[in-house]
Amino acid sequence: MKPSAWFHRSLEPHHEGPGLILLGAGVGLLTGLGAVLFHYLIAAIHNAAILGTYGIVQNAREHTPVSPWGVWIILVPVIGALLVTVLVRNFAPEAQGAGVSQVLRAVHADRGHMRPVIAILRPVATAITIGTGGSAGREGPAMQFGAAIGALVGYLFRVQDHRRIHLLGCGVGAGIAAVFNAPLGGWFLAMEVIVPDWRPWTVLSTLVATASASWVTQEVFGSGHLFAHADISHWNGSLMLPTFAVVGSLMALMSLGFIRLMDRVDAYSRKRLQNPYARHMSGMLLVGILLYVTSRLTGHYYLIGGSYAGISDILLHQMHWPLLLLLLLALKAIATSLTIGTGGSGGIFSPSLFMGAALGSCLGMLLEPAIGVPHLAALFALCGMAGMVAATTGALLSAPVMVVELTGNYHVLLPAMVTALTAFAVRRVFLQDSIYTLPLHREGLPVPENHYIVEEKMDDK
C-alpha cells in the first residue's frame, strides 16, 4: 500500500490509525508557533500603548510599570476599542467575544467548518484588546485560533466532518496548552468540552497536539510555571476536605453572579447603544477609568489582561487586606464584563482564575485564626481558582488539573477537585449553562444535550 493511501485509510472512521497522530502533531506545532507570535504581538502593542516604548519583551507575570501618560491612560482602551470594532465589523465578526462559544457553534451548527482567516484576525483583535488595557485573558482566543488551524488542516486533508471536529478539539487543547504551559489540562479541556470521543486514536492524537504545542512554547519561553508556587507545605488535613465543598459552593454563587453580569452587560449595551462603535468605546472608557483608579489606589494595574501578576501576589500572600481583595474581585468582574460584553475580544479563563483566587484567599484569611492551619489563604486561593473556573466555564475535569500545572502545587489536587466538582454541581442546580453555552442557547442551539447526537450523526455519514 502506498504511503498516501495508508495515511488516508487511517483517517477513515472504521480504520483509525497513526495518521491521526501525525495530524494532531501538525495542529499542535502550528498552534504552538501561533501562540508564540501571539505573545509577541500582545507585548508589542502593550509596550507601545501603555508604556510608550517599542519592543516585544513582556513578562506577563510581572506588574506593568505606571504609564507615562498619567490620567490620559483612560483613553488608551478607547483607542483599542475603536480598532477592534473596525476589525470585527469589516473583516471578522467571529473575532468578538471569548472565542470558545464560536468554536462550539462551529462544532454543533457548522460541522466543524471555520474560516481560516480567524487564525490570523482573532489573535490580532485580542492582542489589541489586551495590549491597550482590556480586562480579558489570552487563552480563549488561543483556543479559537487553534481550532481554526485544526479546521484548516482538516480541509487540506479532506477529512470527514466528525474527524474535522476532532481536529478542532486538537486545536482548542493545543491553544490553551501553549498559552498556559499546561498540556494535560489542555487535553482534558478539549476532551470534555469540545470532543467527547474517547476512542484510543482520538485520545492519543489530542494528547499529542497539546504536548506538541507546549513543547514549542517551552522551547521559546522556558518551562517555568505561569503563576507563583504557593507555600502550602504545612497542610496535610484530609479531614478538612468537607470544608472545600463549602468553598466550592461559594465559588458557584460568585460564578452565577459573574455569568449574569456578563449577560446583562451584553444585553443592556446592545439595547442602549446600537451603534457598535459607541457601544464598545463607551465600555472601554469605563474600563480606562477603572484602570486609572486602581493604579492610584494600589500602585498597580491589577485589571489589565488576565491579571497574572495579581494572581501570583495572592498566592504569595502579598495582599493582606480582605477588603482590598474583595474590591479588586468586584472590579475585575465589572472590567471583564465591560471589555467582552460590549464587543471586545478576549478570554474568560484568566479573569475567573483571578476572581477565584481573590475570594478563596479572603476566606482563608478569615478562617485561618479559627482553624489554626498556616498558609490557609494560599490553599483556599488555589482551590478557589479551580472552583471558579469549573463553575464558570464548565471545565470540571480540566480546572483542578490546570491549576496544578499552572502553579506546580501538585499536592493540592484532591481539595481542588472537591472544590471544582462542588462548584460545578451547585452552579448547575441554578443555571444549566456555562458562560460559553449561554449565548448559544439564546440563539436556540442546545449544545450540551446535542453533543453526542452530533457525533453519532457524523459517524453515520
CSV table of N, CA, C and O in Angstrom, one decimal, residues 240-330:
chain,number,residue,atom,x,y,z
A,240,MET,N,-10.1,18.0,56.5
A,240,MET,CA,-10.7,19.3,56.1
A,240,MET,C,-11.4,19.3,54.7
A,240,MET,O,-12.0,20.3,54.3
A,241,LEU,N,-11.4,18.1,54.0
A,241,LEU,CA,-12.0,18.1,52.7
A,241,LEU,C,-13.4,18.6,52.6
A,241,LEU,O,-13.8,19.2,51.7
A,242,PRO,N,-14.3,18.2,53.6
A,242,PRO,CA,-15.6,18.8,53.5
A,242,PRO,C,-15.7,20.3,53.5
A,242,PRO,O,-16.6,20.9,53.0
A,243,THR,N,-14.6,20.9,54.1
A,243,THR,CA,-14.6,22.4,54.1
A,243,THR,C,-14.5,22.9,52.6
A,243,THR,O,-15.1,24.0,52.3
A,244,PHE,N,-13.9,22.2,51.8
A,244,PHE,CA,-13.7,22.6,50.4
A,244,PHE,C,-15.0,22.5,49.6
A,244,PHE,O,-15.1,23.2,48.6
A,245,ALA,N,-15.9,21.7,50.1
A,245,ALA,CA,-17.2,21.7,49.5
A,245,ALA,C,-17.9,23.0,49.7
A,245,ALA,O,-18.7,23.5,48.9
A,246,VAL,N,-17.7,23.6,50.9
A,246,VAL,CA,-18.3,24.9,51.2
A,246,VAL,C,-17.6,26.0,50.4
A,246,VAL,O,-18.3,26.8,49.8
A,247,VAL,N,-16.3,25.9,50.2
A,247,VAL,CA,-15.6,26.8,49.3
A,247,VAL,C,-16.2,26.7,47.9
A,247,VAL,O,-16.4,27.7,47.3
A,248,GLY,N,-16.4,25.5,47.4
A,248,GLY,CA,-16.9,25.3,46.1
A,248,GLY,C,-18.3,25.9,45.9
A,248,GLY,O,-18.6,26.5,44.9
A,249,SER,N,-19.1,25.8,47.0
A,249,SER,CA,-20.5,26.4,46.9
A,249,SER,C,-20.4,27.9,46.8
A,249,SER,O,-21.2,28.5,46.0
A,250,LEU,N,-19.5,28.5,47.5
A,250,LEU,CA,-19.4,29.9,47.4
A,250,LEU,C,-18.8,30.4,46.1
A,250,LEU,O,-19.2,31.4,45.5
A,251,MET,N,-17.9,29.5,45.5
A,251,MET,CA,-17.4,29.8,44.2
A,251,MET,C,-18.5,29.7,43.2
A,251,MET,O,-18.6,30.5,42.2
A,252,ALA,N,-19.4,28.8,43.3
A,252,ALA,CA,-20.6,28.7,42.4
A,252,ALA,C,-21.5,29.9,42.5
A,252,ALA,O,-21.9,30.4,41.4
A,253,LEU,N,-21.7,30.4,43.7
A,253,LEU,CA,-22.5,31.6,43.8
A,253,LEU,C,-21.9,32.8,43.1
A,253,LEU,O,-22.5,33.6,42.4
A,254,MET,N,-20.5,32.9,43.3
A,254,MET,CA,-19.8,34.0,42.6
A,254,MET,C,-19.8,33.8,41.1
A,254,MET,O,-20.0,34.8,40.3
A,255,SER,N,-19.7,32.6,40.7
A,255,SER,CA,-19.8,32.3,39.2
A,255,SER,C,-21.1,32.7,38.6
A,255,SER,O,-21.2,33.3,37.5
A,256,LEU,N,-22.2,32.4,39.3
A,256,LEU,CA,-23.5,32.7,38.9
A,256,LEU,C,-23.6,34.2,38.7
A,256,LEU,O,-24.2,34.7,37.7
A,257,GLY,N,-23.1,35.0,39.7
A,257,GLY,CA,-23.1,36.4,39.6
A,257,GLY,C,-22.4,37.0,38.4
A,257,GLY,O,-22.8,37.9,37.7
A,258,PHE,N,-21.2,36.4,38.2
A,258,PHE,CA,-20.4,36.8,37.1
A,258,PHE,C,-21.0,36.5,35.7
A,258,PHE,O,-21.0,37.3,34.8
A,259,ILE,N,-21.6,35.3,35.6
A,259,ILE,CA,-22.2,34.9,34.3
A,259,ILE,C,-23.4,35.9,34.1
A,259,ILE,O,-23.6,36.3,32.9
A,260,ARG,N,-24.2,36.1,35.1
A,260,ARG,CA,-25.3,37.0,34.9
A,260,ARG,C,-24.9,38.4,34.6
A,260,ARG,O,-25.5,39.1,33.8
A,261,LEU,N,-23.8,38.9,35.3
A,261,LEU,CA,-23.3,40.2,35.0
A,261,LEU,C,-22.9,40.4,33.5
A,261,LEU,O,-23.2,41.3,32.9
A,262,MET,N,-22.1,39.4,33.1
A,262,MET,CA,-21.7,39.4,31.7
A,262,MET,C,-22.8,39.4,30.7
A,262,MET,O,-22.9,40.2,29.7
A,263,ASP,N,-23.8,38.6,31.0
A,263,ASP,CA,-25.0,38.5,30.1
A,263,ASP,C,-25.8,39.8,30.2
A,263,ASP,O,-26.3,40.3,29.1
A,264,ARG,N,-25.9,40.4,31.3
A,264,ARG,CA,-26.7,41.7,31.4
A,264,ARG,C,-26.0,42.8,30.7
A,264,ARG,O,-26.6,43.7,30.1
A,265,VAL,N,-24.7,42.9,30.9
A,265,VAL,CA,-23.9,44.0,30.3
A,265,VAL,C,-24.0,43.8,28.7
A,265,VAL,O,-24.2,44.8,28.0
A,266,ASP,N,-23.9,42.6,28.2
A,266,ASP,CA,-24.1,42.4,26.8
A,266,ASP,C,-25.5,42.8,26.3
A,266,ASP,O,-25.6,43.6,25.3
A,267,ALA,N,-26.5,42.4,27.0
A,267,ALA,CA,-27.9,42.7,26.6
A,267,ALA,C,-28.2,44.2,26.7
A,267,ALA,O,-28.8,44.8,25.8
A,268,TYR,N,-27.8,44.8,27.8
A,268,TYR,CA,-28.1,46.2,28.1
A,268,TYR,C,-27.3,47.1,27.1
A,268,TYR,O,-27.9,48.1,26.6
A,269,SER,N,-26.1,46.8,26.8
A,269,SER,CA,-25.3,47.7,25.9
A,269,SER,C,-25.8,47.6,24.5
A,269,SER,O,-25.8,48.5,23.8
A,270,ARG,N,-26.3,46.4,24.1
A,270,ARG,CA,-26.9,46.2,22.8
A,270,ARG,C,-28.2,47.0,22.6
A,270,ARG,O,-28.5,47.6,21.6
A,271,LYS,N,-28.9,47.1,23.7
A,271,LYS,CA,-30.2,47.7,23.7
A,271,LYS,C,-30.0,49.3,23.7
A,271,LYS,O,-30.7,50.0,23.0
A,272,ARG,N,-29.1,49.7,24.6
A,272,ARG,CA,-29.0,51.2,24.8
A,272,ARG,C,-28.1,51.8,23.7
A,272,ARG,O,-28.3,53.0,23.4
A,273,LEU,N,-27.1,51.1,23.2
A,273,LEU,CA,-26.1,51.7,22.3
A,273,LEU,C,-26.0,50.7,21.1
A,273,LEU,O,-25.2,49.8,21.0
A,274,GLN,N,-26.9,51.0,20.1
A,274,GLN,CA,-27.0,50.1,19.0
A,274,GLN,C,-25.8,50.3,18.0
A,274,GLN,O,-25.5,49.4,17.2
A,275,ASN,N,-25.2,51.5,18.0
A,275,ASN,CA,-24.0,51.7,17.2
A,275,ASN,C,-22.8,50.9,17.8
A,275,ASN,O,-22.5,51.2,19.0
A,276,PRO,N,-22.3,50.0,17.1
A,276,PRO,CA,-21.2,49.1,17.8
A,276,PRO,C,-20.0,49.9,18.2
A,276,PRO,O,-19.3,49.5,19.1
A,277,TYR,N,-19.7,51.0,17.5
A,277,TYR,CA,-18.5,51.8,17.8
A,277,TYR,C,-18.8,52.5,19.2
A,277,TYR,O,-17.9,52.5,20.1
A,278,ALA,N,-19.9,53.1,19.3
A,278,ALA,CA,-20.3,53.8,20.5
A,278,ALA,C,-20.4,52.8,21.7
A,278,ALA,O,-20.0,53.1,22.8
A,279,ARG,N,-20.9,51.6,21.4
A,279,ARG,CA,-21.1,50.6,22.4
A,279,ARG,C,-19.8,50.2,23.0
A,279,ARG,O,-19.6,50.2,24.2
A,280,HIS,N,-18.8,49.8,22.2
A,280,HIS,CA,-17.6,49.3,22.7
A,280,HIS,C,-16.7,50.4,23.3
A,280,HIS,O,-16.0,50.2,24.3
A,281,MET,N,-16.6,51.5,22.6
A,281,MET,CA,-15.8,52.6,23.1
A,281,MET,C,-16.3,53.2,24.4
A,281,MET,O,-15.5,53.5,25.3
A,282,SER,N,-17.6,53.2,24.6
A,282,SER,CA,-18.1,53.6,25.9
A,282,SER,C,-17.8,52.6,27.0
A,282,SER,O,-17.4,53.0,28.1
A,283,GLY,N,-17.9,51.4,26.7
A,283,GLY,CA,-17.5,50.4,27.7
A,283,GLY,C,-16.0,50.4,28.1
A,283,GLY,O,-15.7,50.4,29.2
A,284,MET,N,-15.2,50.6,27.1
A,284,MET,CA,-13.8,50.7,27.3
A,284,MET,C,-13.3,52.0,28.0
A,284,MET,O,-12.3,52.1,28.6
A,285,LEU,N,-14.1,53.1,27.8
A,285,LEU,CA,-13.9,54.3,28.6
A,285,LEU,C,-14.0,54.0,30.0
A,285,LEU,O,-13.2,54.5,30.9
A,286,LEU,N,-15.1,53.3,30.4
A,286,LEU,CA,-15.2,52.9,31.8
A,286,LEU,C,-14.1,52.0,32.3
A,286,LEU,O,-13.6,52.2,33.4
A,287,VAL,N,-13.6,51.1,31.5
A,287,VAL,CA,-12.5,50.3,31.8
A,287,VAL,C,-11.3,51.1,32.1
A,287,VAL,O,-10.5,50.9,33.0
A,288,GLY,N,-11.0,52.1,31.2
A,288,GLY,CA,-9.9,53.0,31.4
A,288,GLY,C,-10.0,53.8,32.7
A,288,GLY,O,-8.9,53.9,33.4
A,289,ILE,N,-11.1,54.2,33.1
A,289,ILE,CA,-11.3,54.9,34.3
A,289,ILE,C,-11.0,53.9,35.5
A,289,ILE,O,-10.3,54.3,36.5
A,290,LEU,N,-11.4,52.7,35.4
A,290,LEU,CA,-11.1,51.7,36.5
A,290,LEU,C,-9.6,51.4,36.5
A,290,LEU,O,-9.1,51.3,37.6
A,291,LEU,N,-9.0,51.3,35.4
A,291,LEU,CA,-7.5,51.1,35.4
A,291,LEU,C,-6.8,52.3,36.1
A,291,LEU,O,-5.9,52.0,36.9
A,292,TYR,N,-7.2,53.5,35.8
A,292,TYR,CA,-6.5,54.6,36.4
A,292,TYR,C,-6.8,54.7,37.9
A,292,TYR,O,-5.9,54.9,38.7
A,293,VAL,N,-8.0,54.4,38.3
A,293,VAL,CA,-8.4,54.5,39.7
A,293,VAL,C,-7.6,53.4,40.5
A,293,VAL,O,-7.1,53.7,41.6
A,294,THR,N,-7.6,52.2,40.0
A,294,THR,CA,-6.9,51.1,40.7
A,294,THR,C,-5.4,51.3,40.8
A,294,THR,O,-4.8,51.0,41.8
A,295,SER,N,-4.8,51.9,39.8
A,295,SER,CA,-3.4,52.2,39.8
A,295,SER,C,-3.1,53.3,40.9
A,295,SER,O,-2.1,53.3,41.5
A,296,ARG,N,-4.0,54.3,41.0
A,296,ARG,CA,-3.8,55.3,42.0
A,296,ARG,C,-4.0,54.7,43.4
A,296,ARG,O,-3.3,55.2,44.4
A,297,LEU,N,-4.9,53.8,43.6
A,297,LEU,CA,-5.2,53.2,44.9
A,297,LEU,C,-4.1,52.2,45.3
A,297,LEU,O,-3.7,52.1,46.5
A,298,THR,N,-3.6,51.4,44.4
A,298,THR,CA,-2.8,50.3,44.7
A,298,THR,C,-1.4,50.4,44.2
A,298,THR,O,-0.5,49.6,44.6
A,299,GLY,N,-1.1,51.2,43.2
A,299,GLY,CA,0.2,51.3,42.6
A,299,GLY,C,0.4,50.4,41.4
A,299,GLY,O,1.4,50.3,40.8
A,300,HIS,N,-0.7,49.5,41.1
A,300,HIS,CA,-0.5,48.5,40.1
A,300,HIS,C,-1.8,48.5,39.2
A,300,HIS,O,-2.9,48.9,39.7
A,301,TYR,N,-1.6,48.1,37.9
A,301,TYR,CA,-2.8,47.9,37.0
A,301,TYR,C,-3.3,46.5,37.2
A,301,TYR,O,-3.0,45.7,36.3
A,302,TYR,N,-4.0,46.2,38.3
A,302,TYR,CA,-4.4,44.9,38.6
A,302,TYR,C,-5.4,44.3,37.5
A,302,TYR,O,-5.6,43.1,37.4
A,303,LEU,N,-6.1,45.2,36.8
A,303,LEU,CA,-7.2,44.7,36.0
A,303,LEU,C,-6.7,44.5,34.5
A,303,LEU,O,-7.5,43.9,33.8
A,304,ILE,N,-5.5,44.8,34.1
A,304,ILE,CA,-5.1,44.6,32.8
A,304,ILE,C,-5.0,43.1,32.4
A,304,ILE,O,-4.4,42.3,33.2
A,305,GLY,N,-5.5,42.7,31.3
A,305,GLY,CA,-5.3,41.4,30.8
A,305,GLY,C,-5.9,40.3,31.7
A,305,GLY,O,-7.0,40.5,32.2
A,306,GLY,N,-5.1,39.3,31.9
A,306,GLY,CA,-5.5,38.2,32.7
A,306,GLY,C,-5.2,38.3,34.2
A,306,GLY,O,-5.4,37.4,35.0
A,307,SER,N,-4.5,39.4,34.5
A,307,SER,CA,-4.1,39.7,35.9
A,307,SER,C,-3.2,38.6,36.5
A,307,SER,O,-3.3,38.2,37.6
A,308,TYR,N,-2.3,38.2,35.7
A,308,TYR,CA,-1.3,37.1,36.1
A,308,TYR,C,-0.5,37.5,37.3
A,308,TYR,O,-0.3,36.8,38.2
A,309,ALA,N,0.0,38.8,37.3
A,309,ALA,CA,0.8,39.2,38.4
A,309,ALA,C,0.0,39.3,39.7
A,309,ALA,O,0.5,39.0,40.8
A,310,GLY,N,-1.2,39.7,39.5
A,310,GLY,CA,-2.1,39.8,40.7
A,310,GLY,C,-2.4,38.4,41.3
A,310,GLY,O,-2.5,38.3,42.5
A,311,ILE,N,-2.6,37.4,40.4
A,311,ILE,CA,-2.8,36.1,40.9
A,311,ILE,C,-1.6,35.6,41.7
A,311,ILE,O,-1.7,35.0,42.8
A,312,SER,N,-0.4,35.9,41.2
A,312,SER,CA,0.8,35.5,41.9
A,312,SER,C,1.0,36.2,43.3
A,312,SER,O,1.4,35.6,44.3
A,313,ASP,N,0.6,37.5,43.3
A,313,ASP,CA,0.6,38.3,44.5
A,313,ASP,C,-0.3,37.6,45.6
A,313,ASP,O,0.0,37.5,46.8
A,314,ILE,N,-1.5,37.1,45.1
A,314,ILE,CA,-2.4,36.5,46.1
A,314,ILE,C,-1.8,35.2,46.6
A,314,ILE,O,-1.9,34.9,47.8
A,315,LEU,N,-1.2,34.4,45.7
A,315,LEU,CA,-0.7,33.1,46.1
A,315,LEU,C,0.5,33.2,47.0
A,315,LEU,O,0.7,32.4,47.9
A,316,LEU,N,1.2,34.3,46.9
A,316,LEU,CA,2.4,34.5,47.7
A,316,LEU,C,2.0,35.3,49.0
A,316,LEU,O,2.9,35.7,49.8
A,317,HIS,N,0.7,35.6,49.1
A,317,HIS,CA,0.2,36.2,50.3
A,317,HIS,C,0.8,37.6,50.5
A,317,HIS,O,1.1,38.1,51.6
A,318,GLN,N,0.9,38.3,49.4
A,318,GLN,CA,1.4,39.7,49.4
A,318,GLN,C,0.3,40.7,49.5
A,318,GLN,O,0.6,41.9,49.5
A,319,MET,N,-0.9,40.2,49.5
A,319,MET,CA,-2.1,41.1,49.7
A,319,MET,C,-2.8,40.7,51.0
A,319,MET,O,-3.4,39.6,51.0
A,320,HIS,N,-2.7,41.5,52.0
A,320,HIS,CA,-3.1,41.1,53.3
A,320,HIS,C,-4.5,41.6,53.8
A,320,HIS,O,-4.9,41.3,54.9
A,321,TRP,N,-5.1,42.4,52.9
A,321,TRP,CA,-6.4,43.0,53.3
A,321,TRP,C,-7.5,42.4,52.6
A,321,TRP,O,-7.7,42.5,51.4
A,322,PRO,N,-8.4,41.7,53.3
A,322,PRO,CA,-9.6,41.0,52.6
A,322,PRO,C,-10.4,42.0,51.9
A,322,PRO,O,-11.0,41.7,50.8
A,323,LEU,N,-10.6,43.2,52.4
A,323,LEU,CA,-11.5,44.2,51.8
A,323,LEU,C,-10.9,44.6,50.4
A,323,LEU,O,-11.6,44.8,49.5
A,324,LEU,N,-9.6,44.8,50.4
A,324,LEU,CA,-8.9,45.1,49.1
A,324,LEU,C,-9.1,44.0,48.1
A,324,LEU,O,-9.4,44.3,46.9
A,325,LEU,N,-9.0,42.7,48.5
A,325,LEU,CA,-9.2,41.6,47.6
A,325,LEU,C,-10.6,41.6,47.1
A,325,LEU,O,-10.9,41.4,45.9
A,326,LEU,N,-11.6,41.8,48.0
A,326,LEU,CA,-13.0,41.8,47.5
A,326,LEU,C,-13.3,43.0,46.6
A,326,LEU,O,-14.0,42.8,45.6
A,327,LEU,N,-12.6,44.1,46.8
A,327,LEU,CA,-12.8,45.3,45.9
A,327,LEU,C,-12.2,44.9,44.5
A,327,LEU,O,-12.9,45.2,43.5
A,328,LEU,N,-11.0,44.4,44.5
A,328,LEU,CA,-10.4,44.0,43.2
A,328,LEU,C,-11.2,42.9,42.5
A,328,LEU,O,-11.3,42.9,41.3
A,329,LEU,N,-11.8,42.0,43.3
A,329,LEU,CA,-12.6,40.9,42.7
A,329,LEU,C,-13.8,41.6,42.0
A,329,LEU,O,-14.1,41.2,40.8
A,330,ALA,N,-14.5,42.5,42.6
A,330,ALA,CA,-15.6,43.1,42.0
A,330,ALA,C,-15.3,43.9,40.8
A,330,ALA,O,-15.9,43.9,39.8
